[in-house]
Amino acid sequence: MMDLVIPDKVHDESRQGEALLLTPVEGKNNGRKLYIESYGCAMNFSDSEIVASILAEQGFETTGDYTNADVIFINTCSIRENAETRVRNRLKEFKEAKRKNPGMVVGVLGCMAERLKAKFLEEEKLVDVVVGPDAYRDLPNLIDQVDGGQKAVNVLLSREETYADISPVRLNSNGINAFVSIMRGCDNMCSFCVVPFTRGRERSRDPFSIVKECTDLFNSGYREVTLLGQNVDSYKWASEDETERVNFANLLERVALINPDLRVRFSTSHPKDITDEVLYAITKHDNVCNYIHLPVQSGNSRVLELMNRTYDREWYINRIDAIRRIIPECAISTDVITGFCSETDEEHKETVSMMEYVKYDFAYMFMYSERPGTLAAKRYADDIPEAVKAARLTEIVALQQQHSYSRMLAQLGKVQKVLIEGFSKKSKNDYAGRSDQNAMVVFPVDERYKPGMYVNVLAERCTTATLMGTIVPPDPLKGEGNSLTGLK
Ligand code: SAM
Ligand code: SF4
């Protein structure tokens, strides 16, 4: 199956299968090596950091080479069938390593573990441990069980677990951008989606631990945080006596106030829940980025109803209009599914016309993939031929390319405030970073500026995915500045 992705960072294709490496906790080495690799969305990568920090406390050292590991963990994704196929193929590669080292522990974590539970142990003989997303605190016990000759499973979902007290280790990172989970699970029950089954009920993490984590990140040099949740707009927290209540707009402001030099991004917003209050919070703080990921899934109201998205075409358009009115410069991206059960050509055309209406900056586009156990799998036939799904996908991908390009062209001649993230992938002579609106910007290295600093870059050329330009001096009259000048 083909997934076509115009990337931003929430599901980063280039990171799929990446192994996590960290320095050992002093005085705690137990002589065993852990190899952990992750698939799927940013939430999974963030969870692997929690797992690594739990096991580092037990004295595990990480390794980037699974052939010399004592424990191999694979943190999995179930969102589409091809995500699961990729994991199954990877497990085949671990077989040989386990044959050479029979004492090796192989564990499956994350959404596939939750979906398949103990069945995994029957289907994949080499797997010793199966652990769902809410059971990572139990990992040391589960590894002990396996050491004692048992297979081990914990797929209990929790209504409370947010891992709020565990500070994730972030050693694979560039030290500049970090993902911070603000909630877990999802209560929405979109009919195509497996997430409510694999990640359980929605729960919000307490705001104090979130602000503390972001403050600690800022103090250790990070300059951008992305607040993560399946539906950040339904973030809600109340003190026990209910005198203090925090919604997503309040949380955004609290994080924005940590420091004006800390950029704040967030994902994902749900069209049914994104309020004008959130949009005003974005405009109020310069450091909250003008970028919203607002998955539409389909532009047709009947299909949206079958998908159980709980909004219709008019509602979605109303939210887009509100964004354009309140934050005129805002970049907007989306997710689209083609060929959902019974989708007609006419209905698909409404998705196309929605894309024409919004002119998204980016889009993640997928063919519908039936997931066992979901409402759609139970209620509706997966009746659109793969060739039709693929043709519709190809059509919207081509359209999105045009829109991405025209959105980029509109930035030419404008000065972008860029947070330098590192060297460009193609050349050590260029820096790369993102604009406020999440566009990748590449420009020649100037030794006076280092990764983690802000610079003003005049956009001079572009492709569909990247702006290219040069650093320009700040305009003191506008109160702008590059980090070097100390002006903001
Ligand atoms: N919570 C987010 C939301 O509601 O927009 C996104 C969650 S999901 C990890 C990311 C995207 O995967 C969805 O927005 C949807 O477009 C896509 N997706 C989910 N289930 C799918 C399925 N069964 N087939 C194809 N795409 C799917
Ligand atoms: Fe899945 Fe819908 Fe929840 Fe997103 S909001 S995770 S698509 S059920």
Tab-separated table of N, CA and C in Angstrom, residues 4-119:
chain	number	residue	atom	x	y	z
A	4	LEU	N	1.431	8.534	0.753
A	4	LEU	CA	2.242	9.639	0.265
A	4	LEU	C	2.201	10.745	1.289
A	5	VAL	N	3.352	11.204	1.632
A	5	VAL	CA	3.444	12.129	2.749
A	5	VAL	C	4.228	13.355	2.347
A	6	ILE	N	3.656	14.517	2.586
A	6	ILE	CA	4.468	15.725	2.482
A	6	ILE	C	4.820	16.054	3.917
A	7	PRO	N	6.076	15.885	4.290
A	7	PRO	CA	6.369	15.785	5.712
A	7	PRO	C	6.365	17.109	6.468
A	8	ASP	N	5.842	17.072	7.695
A	8	ASP	CA	6.335	17.972	8.720
A	8	ASP	C	6.806	17.004	9.789
A	9	LYS	N	6.729	17.368	11.060
A	9	LYS	CA	7.449	16.512	11.975
A	9	LYS	C	6.609	15.542	12.801
A	10	VAL	N	5.293	15.676	12.742
A	10	VAL	CA	4.537	14.876	13.699
A	10	VAL	C	4.570	13.395	13.355
A	11	HIS	N	4.467	13.080	12.079
A	11	HIS	CA	4.792	11.717	11.673
A	11	HIS	C	5.965	11.871	10.717
A	12	ASP	N	7.160	11.615	11.203
A	12	ASP	CA	8.345	11.938	10.420
A	12	ASP	C	8.848	10.670	9.743
A	13	GLU	N	8.621	10.597	8.420
A	13	GLU	CA	8.951	9.378	7.668
A	13	GLU	C	10.437	9.033	7.817
A	14	SER	N	11.287	10.070	7.878
A	14	SER	CA	12.723	9.794	7.928
A	14	SER	C	13.144	9.192	9.272
A	15	ARG	N	12.269	9.249	10.289
A	15	ARG	CA	12.663	8.720	11.600
A	15	ARG	C	12.136	7.307	11.847
A	16	GLN	N	11.345	6.768	10.914
A	16	GLN	CA	10.752	5.451	11.156
A	16	GLN	C	11.839	4.409	11.375
A	17	GLY	N	11.722	3.653	12.444
A	17	GLY	CA	12.699	2.617	12.733
A	17	GLY	C	13.954	3.127	13.402
A	18	GLU	N	13.957	4.392	13.783
A	18	GLU	CA	15.152	4.968	14.399
A	18	GLU	C	15.400	4.354	15.779
A	19	ALA	N	16.679	4.113	16.098
A	19	ALA	CA	17.029	3.561	17.412
A	19	ALA	C	17.396	4.696	18.357
A	20	LEU	N	17.014	4.517	19.617
A	20	LEU	CA	17.252	5.565	20.615
A	20	LEU	C	18.528	5.283	21.384
A	21	LEU	N	19.380	6.288	21.519
A	21	LEU	CA	20.649	6.102	22.233
A	21	LEU	C	20.763	7.090	23.376
A	22	LEU	N	21.210	6.622	24.536
A	22	LEU	CA	21.410	7.552	25.637
A	22	LEU	C	22.632	7.175	26.451
A	23	THR	N	23.118	8.168	27.203
A	23	THR	CA	24.291	7.875	28.033
A	23	THR	C	23.840	7.167	29.305
A	24	PRO	N	24.694	6.251	29.819
A	24	PRO	CA	24.286	5.464	30.979
A	24	PRO	C	24.092	6.325	32.229
A	25	VAL	N	23.204	5.901	33.134
A	25	VAL	CA	23.050	6.591	34.421
A	25	VAL	C	24.193	6.124	35.317
A	26	GLU	N	24.966	7.082	35.843
A	26	GLU	CA	26.163	6.728	36.598
A	26	GLU	C	25.849	5.848	37.802
A	27	GLY	N	26.673	4.847	38.009
A	27	GLY	CA	26.513	3.989	39.190
A	27	GLY	C	25.389	2.976	39.067
A	28	LYS	N	24.721	2.921	37.891
A	28	LYS	CA	23.565	2.023	37.797
A	28	LYS	C	23.733	0.941	36.735
A	29	ASN	N	24.943	0.795	36.204
A	29	ASN	CA	25.086	-0.137	35.091
A	29	ASN	C	24.860	-1.587	35.516
A	30	ASN	N	23.884	-2.248	34.878
A	30	ASN	CA	23.644	-3.655	35.208
A	30	ASN	C	24.296	-4.582	34.193
A	31	GLY	N	25.074	-3.985	33.283
A	31	GLY	CA	25.810	-4.797	32.315
A	31	GLY	C	24.965	-5.257	31.131
A	32	ARG	N	23.699	-4.842	31.088
A	32	ARG	CA	22.851	-5.300	29.969
A	32	ARG	C	22.586	-4.152	29.003
A	33	LYS	N	22.487	-4.548	27.730
A	33	LYS	CA	22.310	-3.524	26.691
A	33	LYS	C	20.896	-3.572	26.113
A	34	LEU	N	20.304	-2.377	25.959
A	34	LEU	CA	18.954	-2.245	25.415
A	34	LEU	C	19.027	-1.618	24.030
A	35	TYR	N	18.293	-2.226	23.082
A	35	TYR	CA	18.138	-1.615	21.763
A	35	TYR	C	16.649	-1.306	21.608
A	36	ILE	N	16.307	-0.040	21.342
A	36	ILE	CA	14.881	0.283	21.191
A	36	ILE	C	14.659	1.109	19.928
A	37	GLU	N	13.771	0.620	19.064
A	37	GLU	CA	13.474	1.400	17.865
A	37	GLU	C	11.975	1.663	17.758
A	38	SER	N	11.637	2.769	17.079
A	38	SER	CA	10.263	3.262	17.132
A	38	SER	C	9.682	3.493	15.749
A	39	TYR	N	8.370	3.282	15.663
A	39	TYR	CA	7.601	3.505	14.436
A	39	TYR	C	6.398	4.369	14.766
A	40	GLY	N	5.812	4.990	13.728
A	40	GLY	CA	4.539	5.682	13.908
A	40	GLY	C	4.688	7.152	14.214
A	41	CYS	N	3.784	7.642	15.058
A	41	CYS	CA	3.663	9.086	15.266
A	41	CYS	C	4.629	9.567	16.339
A	42	ALA	N	4.667	10.891	16.516
A	42	ALA	CA	5.577	11.498	17.490
A	42	ALA	C	5.302	10.994	18.906
A	43	MET	N	4.042	10.646	19.175
A	43	MET	CA	3.700	10.150	20.513
A	43	MET	C	4.486	8.880	20.837
A	44	ASN	N	4.668	8.023	19.841
A	44	ASN	CA	5.435	6.790	20.060
A	44	ASN	C	6.907	7.088	20.322
A	45	PHE	N	7.457	8.051	19.585
A	45	PHE	CA	8.869	8.406	19.791
A	45	PHE	C	9.038	8.985	21.193
A	46	SER	N	8.052	9.766	21.599
A	46	SER	CA	8.083	10.353	22.931
A	46	SER	C	7.958	9.240	23.995
A	47	ASP	N	7.099	8.250	23.743
A	47	ASP	CA	6.957	7.128	24.685
A	47	ASP	C	8.255	6.325	24.799
A	48	SER	N	8.967	6.163	23.690
A	48	SER	CA	10.219	5.392	23.750
A	48	SER	C	11.210	6.082	24.683
A	49	GLU	N	11.135	7.407	24.725
A	49	GLU	CA	12.019	8.146	25.639
A	49	GLU	C	11.635	7.874	27.099
A	50	ILE	N	10.339	7.680	27.335
A	50	ILE	CA	9.893	7.334	28.697
A	50	ILE	C	10.373	5.924	29.049
A	51	VAL	N	10.211	4.993	28.105
A	51	VAL	CA	10.669	3.614	28.318
A	51	VAL	C	12.172	3.608	28.608
A	52	ALA	N	12.918	4.347	27.795
A	52	ALA	CA	14.379	4.366	27.980
A	52	ALA	C	14.721	4.927	29.345
A	53	SER	N	13.965	5.935	29.805
A	53	SER	CA	14.347	6.479	31.103
A	53	SER	C	13.971	5.522	32.230
A	54	ILE	N	12.891	4.758	32.076
A	54	ILE	CA	12.552	3.752	33.104
A	54	ILE	C	13.654	2.684	33.164
A	55	LEU	N	14.134	2.253	32.008
A	55	LEU	CA	15.133	1.177	32.005
A	55	LEU	C	16.535	1.680	32.354
A	56	ALA	N	16.812	2.964	32.058
A	56	ALA	CA	18.112	3.516	32.454
A	56	ALA	C	18.214	3.500	33.980
A	57	GLU	N	17.094	3.770	34.638
A	57	GLU	CA	17.067	3.721	36.109
A	57	GLU	C	17.381	2.315	36.629
A	58	GLN	N	17.108	1.307	35.805
A	58	GLN	CA	17.390	-0.080	36.184
A	58	GLN	C	18.814	-0.488	35.803
A	59	GLY	N	19.561	0.446	35.213
A	59	GLY	CA	20.959	0.150	34.903
A	59	GLY	C	21.203	-0.325	33.477
A	60	PHE	N	20.187	-0.233	32.620
A	60	PHE	CA	20.422	-0.632	31.221
A	60	PHE	C	21.201	0.456	30.481
A	61	GLU	N	22.069	0.001	29.587
A	61	GLU	CA	22.780	0.917	28.702
A	61	GLU	C	22.154	0.747	27.319
A	62	THR	N	22.059	1.813	26.513
A	62	THR	CA	21.477	1.615	25.180
A	62	THR	C	22.562	1.303	24.153
A	63	THR	N	22.146	0.604	23.106
A	63	THR	CA	23.063	0.325	22.002
A	63	THR	C	22.342	0.608	20.685
A	64	GLY	N	23.097	1.027	19.677
A	64	GLY	CA	22.509	1.281	18.369
A	64	GLY	C	22.604	0.050	17.470
A	65	ASP	N	23.128	-1.040	18.020
A	65	ASP	CA	23.341	-2.244	17.207
A	65	ASP	C	22.581	-3.409	17.844
A	66	TYR	N	21.462	-3.813	17.202
A	66	TYR	CA	20.620	-4.813	17.857
A	66	TYR	C	21.303	-6.174	17.969
A	67	THR	N	22.334	-6.394	17.120
A	67	THR	CA	22.949	-7.726	17.163
A	67	THR	C	23.718	-7.957	18.469
A	68	ASN	N	24.124	-6.883	19.150
A	68	ASN	CA	24.797	-7.127	20.428
A	68	ASN	C	23.959	-6.697	21.638
A	69	ALA	N	22.619	-6.620	21.422
A	69	ALA	CA	21.744	-6.201	22.524
A	69	ALA	C	21.328	-7.403	23.372
A	70	ASP	N	21.031	-7.142	24.660
A	70	ASP	CA	20.447	-8.173	25.513
A	70	ASP	C	18.923	-8.088	25.479
A	71	VAL	N	18.429	-6.859	25.256
A	71	VAL	CA	16.982	-6.656	25.156
A	71	VAL	C	16.711	-5.828	23.901
A	72	ILE	N	15.824	-6.338	23.033
A	72	ILE	CA	15.404	-5.554	21.853
A	72	ILE	C	13.955	-5.162	22.058
A	73	PHE	N	13.660	-3.864	21.990
A	73	PHE	CA	12.267	-3.412	22.033
A	73	PHE	C	11.921	-2.747	20.719
A	74	ILE	N	10.703	-3.038	20.246
A	74	ILE	CA	10.236	-2.375	19.041
A	74	ILE	C	8.895	-1.721	19.387
A	75	ASN	N	8.874	-0.384	19.288
A	75	ASN	CA	7.674	0.371	19.663
A	75	ASN	C	6.840	0.591	18.401
A	76	THR	N	5.647	0.009	18.381
A	76	THR	CA	4.938	-0.220	17.119
A	76	THR	C	3.735	0.693	16.895
A	77	CYS	N	3.296	0.712	15.633
A	77	CYS	CA	2.161	1.529	15.207
A	77	CYS	C	1.150	0.630	14.503
A	78	SER	N	-0.146	0.889	14.703
A	78	SER	CA	-1.212	0.069	14.102
A	78	SER	C	-2.120	0.859	13.188
A	79	ILE	N	-1.780	2.113	12.920
A	79	ILE	CA	-2.762	3.016	12.333
A	79	ILE	C	-3.243	2.547	10.953
A	80	ARG	N	-2.308	2.001	10.155
A	80	ARG	CA	-2.698	1.418	8.863
A	80	ARG	C	-2.017	0.074	8.730
A	81	GLU	N	-2.569	-0.751	7.829
A	81	GLU	CA	-2.050	-2.110	7.716
A	81	GLU	C	-0.561	-2.111	7.386
A	82	ASN	N	-0.146	-1.182	6.513
A	82	ASN	CA	1.271	-1.215	6.109
A	82	ASN	C	2.212	-0.905	7.264
A	83	ALA	N	1.721	-0.147	8.284
A	83	ALA	CA	2.564	0.131	9.458
A	83	ALA	C	2.832	-1.186	10.193
A	84	GLU	N	1.817	-2.042	10.266
A	84	GLU	CA	1.994	-3.324	10.951
A	84	GLU	C	2.880	-4.263	10.130
A	85	THR	N	2.714	-4.241	8.807
A	85	THR	CA	3.526	-5.116	7.956
A	85	THR	C	5.010	-4.791	8.112
A	86	ARG	N	5.283	-3.506	8.208
A	86	ARG	CA	6.666	-3.066	8.365
A	86	ARG	C	7.282	-3.642	9.650
A	87	VAL	N	6.498	-3.652	10.721
A	87	VAL	CA	6.994	-4.176	11.997
A	87	VAL	C	7.204	-5.695	11.903
A	88	ARG	N	6.242	-6.388	11.267
A	88	ARG	CA	6.387	-7.854	11.124
A	88	ARG	C	7.677	-8.184	10.359
A	89	ASN	N	7.943	-7.407	9.317
A	89	ASN	CA	9.162	-7.665	8.530
A	89	ASN	C	10.410	-7.408	9.353
A	90	ARG	N	10.346	-6.390	10.167
A	90	ARG	CA	11.494	-6.064	11.008
A	90	ARG	C	11.735	-7.188	12.017
A	91	LEU	N	10.650	-7.748	12.557
A	91	LEU	CA	10.812	-8.843	13.527
A	91	LEU	C	11.552	-10.025	12.901
A	92	LYS	N	11.277	-10.261	11.611
A	92	LYS	CA	11.971	-11.366	10.917
A	92	LYS	C	13.479	-11.151	10.983
A	93	GLU	N	13.885	-9.874	10.866
A	93	GLU	CA	15.329	-9.590	10.893
A	93	GLU	C	15.939	-9.840	12.273
A	94	PHE	N	15.103	-9.735	13.319
A	94	PHE	CA	15.636	-9.970	14.670
A	94	PHE	C	15.825	-11.466	14.959
A	95	LYS	N	15.178	-12.330	14.136
A	95	LYS	CA	15.212	-13.775	14.387
A	95	LYS	C	16.630	-14.322	14.443
A	96	GLU	N	17.425	-13.892	13.467
A	96	GLU	CA	18.780	-14.396	13.345
A	96	GLU	C	19.616	-14.012	14.576
A	97	ALA	N	19.418	-12.740	15.023
A	97	ALA	CA	20.161	-12.270	16.203
A	97	ALA	C	19.783	-13.112	17.413
A	98	LYS	N	18.517	-13.454	17.506
A	98	LYS	CA	18.059	-14.239	18.665
A	98	LYS	C	18.564	-15.686	18.574
A	99	ARG	N	18.682	-16.186	17.348
A	99	ARG	CA	19.190	-17.551	17.185
A	99	ARG	C	20.627	-17.630	17.707
A	100	LYS	N	21.396	-16.569	17.413
A	100	LYS	CA	22.794	-16.545	17.866
A	100	LYS	C	22.899	-16.321	19.369
A	101	ASN	N	21.920	-15.591	19.931
A	101	ASN	CA	21.957	-15.254	21.353
A	101	ASN	C	20.606	-15.576	21.978
A	102	PRO	N	20.374	-16.868	22.325
A	102	PRO	CA	19.040	-17.296	22.771
A	102	PRO	C	18.583	-16.597	24.055
A	103	GLY	N	19.504	-16.025	24.828
A	103	GLY	CA	19.116	-15.322	26.060
A	103	GLY	C	18.550	-13.936	25.802
A	104	MET	N	18.586	-13.531	24.540
A	104	MET	CA	18.118	-12.188	24.197
A	104	MET	C	16.608	-12.061	24.428
A	105	VAL	N	16.170	-10.908	25.005
A	105	VAL	CA	14.741	-10.672	25.235
A	105	VAL	C	14.212	-9.799	24.094
A	106	VAL	N	13.145	-10.258	23.421
A	106	VAL	CA	12.553	-9.435	22.358
A	106	VAL	C	11.172	-8.970	22.818
A	107	GLY	N	10.962	-7.661	22.838
A	107	GLY	CA	9.688	-7.118	23.317
A	107	GLY	C	9.007	-6.260	22.282
A	108	VAL	N	7.669	-6.389	22.228
A	108	VAL	CA	6.876	-5.540	21.342
A	108	VAL	C	6.098	-4.564	22.219
A	109	LEU	N	6.263	-3.272	21.963
A	109	LEU	CA	5.597	-2.242	22.745
A	109	LEU	C	4.594	-1.498	21.863
A	110	GLY	N	3.748	-0.695	22.485
A	110	GLY	CA	2.939	0.262	21.731
A	110	GLY	C	1.641	-0.302	21.197
A	111	CYS	N	1.152	0.324	20.117
A	111	CYS	CA	-0.216	0.094	19.649
A	111	CYS	C	-0.458	-1.328	19.135
A	112	MET	N	0.531	-1.903	18.419
A	112	MET	CA	0.324	-3.270	17.922
A	112	MET	C	0.273	-4.259	19.070
A	113	ALA	N	1.059	-3.992	20.114
A	113	ALA	CA	1.050	-4.851	21.301
A	113	ALA	C	-0.338	-4.814	21.922
A	114	GLU	N	-0.896	-3.604	21.998
A	114	GLU	CA	-2.211	-3.453	22.622
A	114	GLU	C	-3.286	-4.118	21.766
A	115	ARG	N	-3.159	-3.995	20.443
A	115	ARG	CA	-4.192	-4.530	19.553
A	115	ARG	C	-4.179	-6.055	19.540
A	116	LEU	N	-2.994	-6.638	19.526
A	116	LEU	CA	-2.911	-8.089	19.340
A	116	LEU	C	-2.744	-8.858	20.663
A	117	LYS	N	-2.320	-8.175	21.680
A	117	LYS	CA	-2.161	-8.744	23.024
A	117	LYS	C	-1.390	-10.072	22.971
A	118	ALA	N	-1.869	-11.083	23.749
A	118	ALA	CA	-1.106	-12.336	23.846
A	118	ALA	C	-1.019	-13.062	22.504
A	119	LYS	N	-1.922	-12.716	21.556
A	119	LYS	CA	-1.883	-13.352	20.229
A	119	LYS	C	-0.512	-13.187	19.576
